[in-house]
Short mmCIF file of C-alpha atoms in Angstrom, two decimals:
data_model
loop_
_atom_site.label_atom_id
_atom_site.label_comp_id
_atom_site.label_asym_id
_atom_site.label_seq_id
_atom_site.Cartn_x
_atom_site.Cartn_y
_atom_site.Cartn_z
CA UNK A 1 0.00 0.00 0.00
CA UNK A 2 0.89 3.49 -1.30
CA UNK A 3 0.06 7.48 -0.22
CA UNK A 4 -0.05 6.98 -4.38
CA UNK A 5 1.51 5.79 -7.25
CA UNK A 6 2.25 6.52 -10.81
CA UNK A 7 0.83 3.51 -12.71
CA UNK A 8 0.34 -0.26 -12.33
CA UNK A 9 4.04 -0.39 -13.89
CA UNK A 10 5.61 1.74 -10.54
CA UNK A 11 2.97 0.06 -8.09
CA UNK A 12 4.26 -0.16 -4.49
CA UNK A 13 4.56 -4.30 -5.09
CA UNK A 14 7.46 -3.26 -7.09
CA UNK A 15 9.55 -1.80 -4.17
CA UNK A 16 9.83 -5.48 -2.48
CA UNK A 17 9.71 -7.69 -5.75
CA UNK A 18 13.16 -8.47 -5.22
CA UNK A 19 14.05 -6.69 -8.48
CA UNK A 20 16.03 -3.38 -8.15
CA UNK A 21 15.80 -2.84 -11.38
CA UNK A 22 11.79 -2.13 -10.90
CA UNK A 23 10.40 0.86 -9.29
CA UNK A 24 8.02 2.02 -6.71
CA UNK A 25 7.25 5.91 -7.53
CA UNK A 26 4.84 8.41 -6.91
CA UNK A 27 2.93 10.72 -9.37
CA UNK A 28 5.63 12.58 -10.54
CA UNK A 29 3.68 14.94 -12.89
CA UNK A 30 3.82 19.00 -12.22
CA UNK A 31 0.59 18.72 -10.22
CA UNK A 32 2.17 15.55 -7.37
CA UNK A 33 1.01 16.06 -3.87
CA UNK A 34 3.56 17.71 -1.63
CA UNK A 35 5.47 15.14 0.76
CA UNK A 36 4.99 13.28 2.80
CA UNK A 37 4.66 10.21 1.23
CA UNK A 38 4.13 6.39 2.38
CA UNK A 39 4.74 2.50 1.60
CA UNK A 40 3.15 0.44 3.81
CA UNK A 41 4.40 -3.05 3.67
CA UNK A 42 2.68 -7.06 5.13
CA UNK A 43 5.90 -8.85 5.93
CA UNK A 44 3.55 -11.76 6.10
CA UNK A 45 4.85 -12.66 9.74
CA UNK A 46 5.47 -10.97 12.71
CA UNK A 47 9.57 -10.76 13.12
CA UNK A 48 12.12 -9.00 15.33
CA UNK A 49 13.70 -6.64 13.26
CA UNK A 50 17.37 -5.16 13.63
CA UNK A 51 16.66 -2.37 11.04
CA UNK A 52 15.63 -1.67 7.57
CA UNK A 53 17.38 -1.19 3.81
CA UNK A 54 16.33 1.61 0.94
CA UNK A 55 18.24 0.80 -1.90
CA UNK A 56 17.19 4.21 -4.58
CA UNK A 57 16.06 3.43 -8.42
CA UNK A 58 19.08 2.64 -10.46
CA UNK A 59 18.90 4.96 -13.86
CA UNK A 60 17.16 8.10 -12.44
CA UNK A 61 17.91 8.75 -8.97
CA UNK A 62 14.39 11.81 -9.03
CA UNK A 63 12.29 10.83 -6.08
CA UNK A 64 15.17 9.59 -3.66
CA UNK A 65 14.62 9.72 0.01
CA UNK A 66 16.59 12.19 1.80
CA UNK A 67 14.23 12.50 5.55
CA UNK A 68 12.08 9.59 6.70
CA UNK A 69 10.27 8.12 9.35
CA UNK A 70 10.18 4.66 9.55
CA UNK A 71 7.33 2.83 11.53
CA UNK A 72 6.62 -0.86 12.83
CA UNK A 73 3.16 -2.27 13.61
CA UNK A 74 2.04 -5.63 14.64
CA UNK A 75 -1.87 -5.11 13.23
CA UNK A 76 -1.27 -2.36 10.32
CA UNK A 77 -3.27 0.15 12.03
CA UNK A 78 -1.36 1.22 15.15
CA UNK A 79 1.81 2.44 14.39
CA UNK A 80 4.93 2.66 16.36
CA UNK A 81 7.69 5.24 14.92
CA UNK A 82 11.13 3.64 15.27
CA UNK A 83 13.79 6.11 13.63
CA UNK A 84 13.18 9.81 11.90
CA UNK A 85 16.59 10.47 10.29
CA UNK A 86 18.34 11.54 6.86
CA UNK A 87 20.05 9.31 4.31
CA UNK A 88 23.25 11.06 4.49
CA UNK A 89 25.34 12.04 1.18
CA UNK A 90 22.73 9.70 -0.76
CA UNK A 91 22.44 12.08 -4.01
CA UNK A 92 26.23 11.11 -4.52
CA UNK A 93 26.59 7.92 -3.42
CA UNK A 94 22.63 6.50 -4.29
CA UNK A 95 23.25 2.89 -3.31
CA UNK A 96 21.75 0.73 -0.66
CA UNK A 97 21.30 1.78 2.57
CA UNK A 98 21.39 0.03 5.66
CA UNK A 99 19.87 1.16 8.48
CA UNK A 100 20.04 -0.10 12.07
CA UNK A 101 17.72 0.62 14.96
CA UNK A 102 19.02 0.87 18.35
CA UNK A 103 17.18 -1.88 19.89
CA UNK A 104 15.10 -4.55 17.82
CA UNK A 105 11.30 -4.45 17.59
CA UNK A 106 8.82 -6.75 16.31
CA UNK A 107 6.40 -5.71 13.58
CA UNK A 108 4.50 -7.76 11.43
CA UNK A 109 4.08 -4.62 8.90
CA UNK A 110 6.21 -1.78 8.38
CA UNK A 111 5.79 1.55 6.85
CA UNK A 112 8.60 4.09 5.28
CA UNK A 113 7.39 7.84 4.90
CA UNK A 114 9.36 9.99 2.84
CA UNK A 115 9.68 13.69 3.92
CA UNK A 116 11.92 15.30 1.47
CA UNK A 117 13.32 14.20 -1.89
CA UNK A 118 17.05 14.78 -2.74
CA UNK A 119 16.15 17.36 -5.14
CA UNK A 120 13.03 18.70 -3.26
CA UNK A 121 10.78 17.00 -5.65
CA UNK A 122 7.29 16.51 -4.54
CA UNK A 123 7.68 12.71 -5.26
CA UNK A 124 9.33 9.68 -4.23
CA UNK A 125 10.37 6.74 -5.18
CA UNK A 126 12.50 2.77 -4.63
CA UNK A 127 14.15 0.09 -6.13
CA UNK A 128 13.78 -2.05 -3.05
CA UNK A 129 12.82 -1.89 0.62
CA UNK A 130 13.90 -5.19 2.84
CA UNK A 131 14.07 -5.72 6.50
CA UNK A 132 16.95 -6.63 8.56
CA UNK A 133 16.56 -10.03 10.65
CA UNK A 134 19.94 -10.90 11.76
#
């Protein structure tokens, strides 16, 4: 589940499809909603996590994270933020990032909300999103 997306080809499925080569994205048109902007995710079982990974789309780096807050819920209604931090020097260096939380909390879904795009764009966008187990 989205805040939006482009089309059925940049659906949110496409941020965990295992494929970084496929792309979550929001509208990106002149009239996009202003940030924030969500992907809400069923990891299908409730887990302890030890953090999270972004990894950025691979041609056009446009919609990038730069601020986020990342949540954890065990029902997908009540949510629980973990971290609200920056991916730092990402518009340089747009590979995968690993993030890791300072304790580990179990979630069942999780949900990444973009504040601000690396060029201030009013849309966002992923290659991947994964959890960390171990």
């Amino acid at each position: 589940v989205s805040s939006e997306q482009a089309d059925n080809n940049e659906s949110a499925e496409k941020a965990i499809d295992g494929d970084e080569q496929t792309n979550w994205i929001t509208q990106w048109r002149p009239n996009a909603l202003e940030h924030p902007h969500f992907i809400s995710i069923n990891l299908g079982e409730e887990l302890l996590l030890k953090g999270f990974t972004y990894t950025p789309r691979k041609v056009i780096i446009n919609g990038t994270i730069k601020e986020y807050i990342f949540y954890v819920s065990l029902d997908g209604e009540n949510w629980k933020e973990v971290i609200h931090s920056k991916f730092e020097n990402i518009k340089n260096n747009p590979v995968k990032q690993h993030v890791r939380f300072d304790k580990e909390v179990r979630a069942r879904y999780i949900k990444l909300k973009s504040l601000r795009e690396i060029n201030n764009n009013p849309w966002t966008s992923a290659g991947e999103i994964g959890v960390i187990t171990k």
